[in-house]
């Protein structure tokens, strides 16, 4: 496996995540193969394993990222509502 700089690793990880989003949204978890994930990112299948143990692992990572973003939006909305309520008092 080639050696990657920290910046290259982060970029590849982000590219994998982006590819995963597209493929999982279009085909679902079952129909998306690890080979497709690697090919869409432009890496070898063996390189994929430097980042994730399985396609399920990247899927779980995507779910966690999505839930974190959703939680941030919910808390931002709560704070906005709270701020409005405090201004009315």
mmCIF file of C-alpha atoms in Angstrom:
data_model
loop_
_atom_site.group_PDB
_atom_site.id
_atom_site.type_symbol
_atom_site.label_atom_id
_atom_site.label_comp_id
_atom_site.label_asym_id
_atom_site.label_seq_id
_atom_site.Cartn_x
_atom_site.Cartn_y
_atom_site.Cartn_z
ATOM 1 C CA UNK A 1 0.000 0.000 0.000
ATOM 2 C CA UNK A 2 1.343 3.467 -0.828
ATOM 3 C CA UNK A 3 2.334 5.843 1.933
ATOM 4 C CA UNK A 4 0.137 8.910 2.247
ATOM 5 C CA UNK A 5 0.809 12.204 3.979
ATOM 6 C CA UNK A 6 -1.647 13.220 6.707
ATOM 7 C CA UNK A 7 -3.250 15.695 4.292
ATOM 8 C CA UNK A 8 -3.606 13.002 1.616
ATOM 9 C CA UNK A 9 -5.116 10.600 4.147
ATOM 10 C CA UNK A 10 -7.675 13.173 5.219
ATOM 11 C CA UNK A 11 -8.533 13.967 1.591
ATOM 12 C CA UNK A 12 -8.918 10.270 0.747
ATOM 13 C CA UNK A 13 -11.088 9.744 3.806
ATOM 14 C CA UNK A 14 -13.300 12.645 2.746
ATOM 15 C CA UNK A 15 -13.428 11.303 -0.818
ATOM 16 C CA UNK A 16 -14.486 7.894 0.531
ATOM 17 C CA UNK A 17 -17.209 9.514 2.601
ATOM 18 C CA UNK A 18 -18.446 11.507 -0.402
ATOM 19 C CA UNK A 19 -18.433 8.389 -2.598
ATOM 20 C CA UNK A 20 -20.207 6.450 0.123
ATOM 21 C CA UNK A 21 -22.926 9.087 0.402
ATOM 22 C CA UNK A 22 -23.589 8.966 -3.332
ATOM 23 C CA UNK A 23 -23.464 5.189 -3.707
ATOM 24 C CA UNK A 24 -25.443 4.342 -0.577
ATOM 25 C CA UNK A 25 -28.097 6.931 -1.480
ATOM 26 C CA UNK A 26 -28.407 5.557 -5.019
ATOM 27 C CA UNK A 27 -28.115 1.823 -4.341
ATOM 28 C CA UNK A 28 -28.447 1.204 -0.636
ATOM 29 C CA UNK A 29 -26.047 -0.674 1.617
ATOM 30 C CA UNK A 30 -26.661 -4.159 0.235
ATOM 31 C CA UNK A 31 -26.207 -3.300 -3.436
ATOM 32 C CA UNK A 32 -23.136 -1.134 -2.914
ATOM 33 C CA UNK A 33 -19.933 -3.134 -3.091
ATOM 34 C CA UNK A 34 -16.605 -2.390 -1.523
ATOM 35 C CA UNK A 35 -15.118 -2.471 -5.040
ATOM 36 C CA UNK A 36 -17.544 0.265 -6.102
ATOM 37 C CA UNK A 37 -16.599 2.410 -3.112
ATOM 38 C CA UNK A 38 -12.896 2.048 -3.877
ATOM 39 C CA UNK A 39 -13.333 2.631 -7.623
ATOM 40 C CA UNK A 40 -15.489 5.730 -7.088
ATOM 41 C CA UNK A 41 -12.727 7.132 -4.902
ATOM 42 C CA UNK A 42 -9.952 6.148 -7.305
ATOM 43 C CA UNK A 43 -8.175 3.815 -4.898
ATOM 44 C CA UNK A 44 -7.416 0.111 -4.776
ATOM 45 C CA UNK A 45 -9.622 -2.131 -2.674
ATOM 46 C CA UNK A 46 -6.631 -2.858 -0.443
ATOM 47 C CA UNK A 47 -6.224 0.878 0.217
ATOM 48 C CA UNK A 48 -9.861 1.047 1.345
ATOM 49 C CA UNK A 49 -8.925 -1.206 4.275
ATOM 50 C CA UNK A 50 -6.423 1.382 5.497
ATOM 51 C CA UNK A 51 -9.438 3.549 6.295
ATOM 52 C CA UNK A 52 -12.298 1.170 7.075
ATOM 53 C CA UNK A 53 -12.685 -2.497 8.002
ATOM 54 C CA UNK A 54 -15.774 -2.986 5.827
ATOM 55 C CA UNK A 55 -18.434 -1.187 3.834
ATOM 56 C CA UNK A 56 -20.625 -1.433 6.927
ATOM 57 C CA UNK A 57 -18.001 0.522 8.882
ATOM 58 C CA UNK A 58 -18.059 3.428 6.434
ATOM 59 C CA UNK A 59 -21.864 3.275 6.419
ATOM 60 C CA UNK A 60 -21.905 3.571 10.227
ATOM 61 C CA UNK A 61 -19.434 6.460 10.018
ATOM 62 C CA UNK A 62 -21.775 8.214 7.590
ATOM 63 C CA UNK A 63 -24.744 7.654 9.905
ATOM 64 C CA UNK A 64 -22.778 9.059 12.827
ATOM 65 C CA UNK A 65 -21.746 12.130 10.828
ATOM 66 C CA UNK A 66 -25.325 12.692 9.714
ATOM 67 C CA UNK A 67 -26.717 12.320 13.238
ATOM 68 C CA UNK A 68 -24.087 14.727 14.603
ATOM 69 C CA UNK A 69 -25.050 17.336 12.021
ATOM 70 C CA UNK A 70 -28.725 16.794 12.734
ATOM 71 C CA UNK A 71 -28.105 17.213 16.461
ATOM 72 C CA UNK A 72 -26.246 20.473 15.793
ATOM 73 C CA UNK A 73 -29.192 21.793 13.761
ATOM 74 C CA UNK A 74 -31.670 20.807 16.464
ATOM 75 C CA UNK A 75 -29.661 22.541 19.182
ATOM 76 C CA UNK A 76 -29.259 25.639 17.007
ATOM 77 C CA UNK A 77 -33.036 25.750 16.537
ATOM 78 C CA UNK A 78 -33.608 25.281 20.280
ATOM 79 C CA UNK A 79 -31.197 28.105 21.088
ATOM 80 C CA UNK A 80 -32.869 30.352 18.519
ATOM 81 C CA UNK A 81 -36.308 29.653 19.996
ATOM 82 C CA UNK A 82 -34.978 30.165 23.504
ATOM 83 C CA UNK A 83 -33.430 33.467 22.478
ATOM 84 C CA UNK A 84 -36.722 34.625 20.948
ATOM 85 C CA UNK A 85 -38.632 33.612 24.072
ATOM 86 C CA UNK A 86 -36.202 35.533 26.284
ATOM 87 C CA UNK A 87 -36.546 38.646 24.115
ATOM 88 C CA UNK A 88 -40.338 38.597 24.506
ATOM 89 C CA UNK A 89 -40.119 38.527 28.300
#
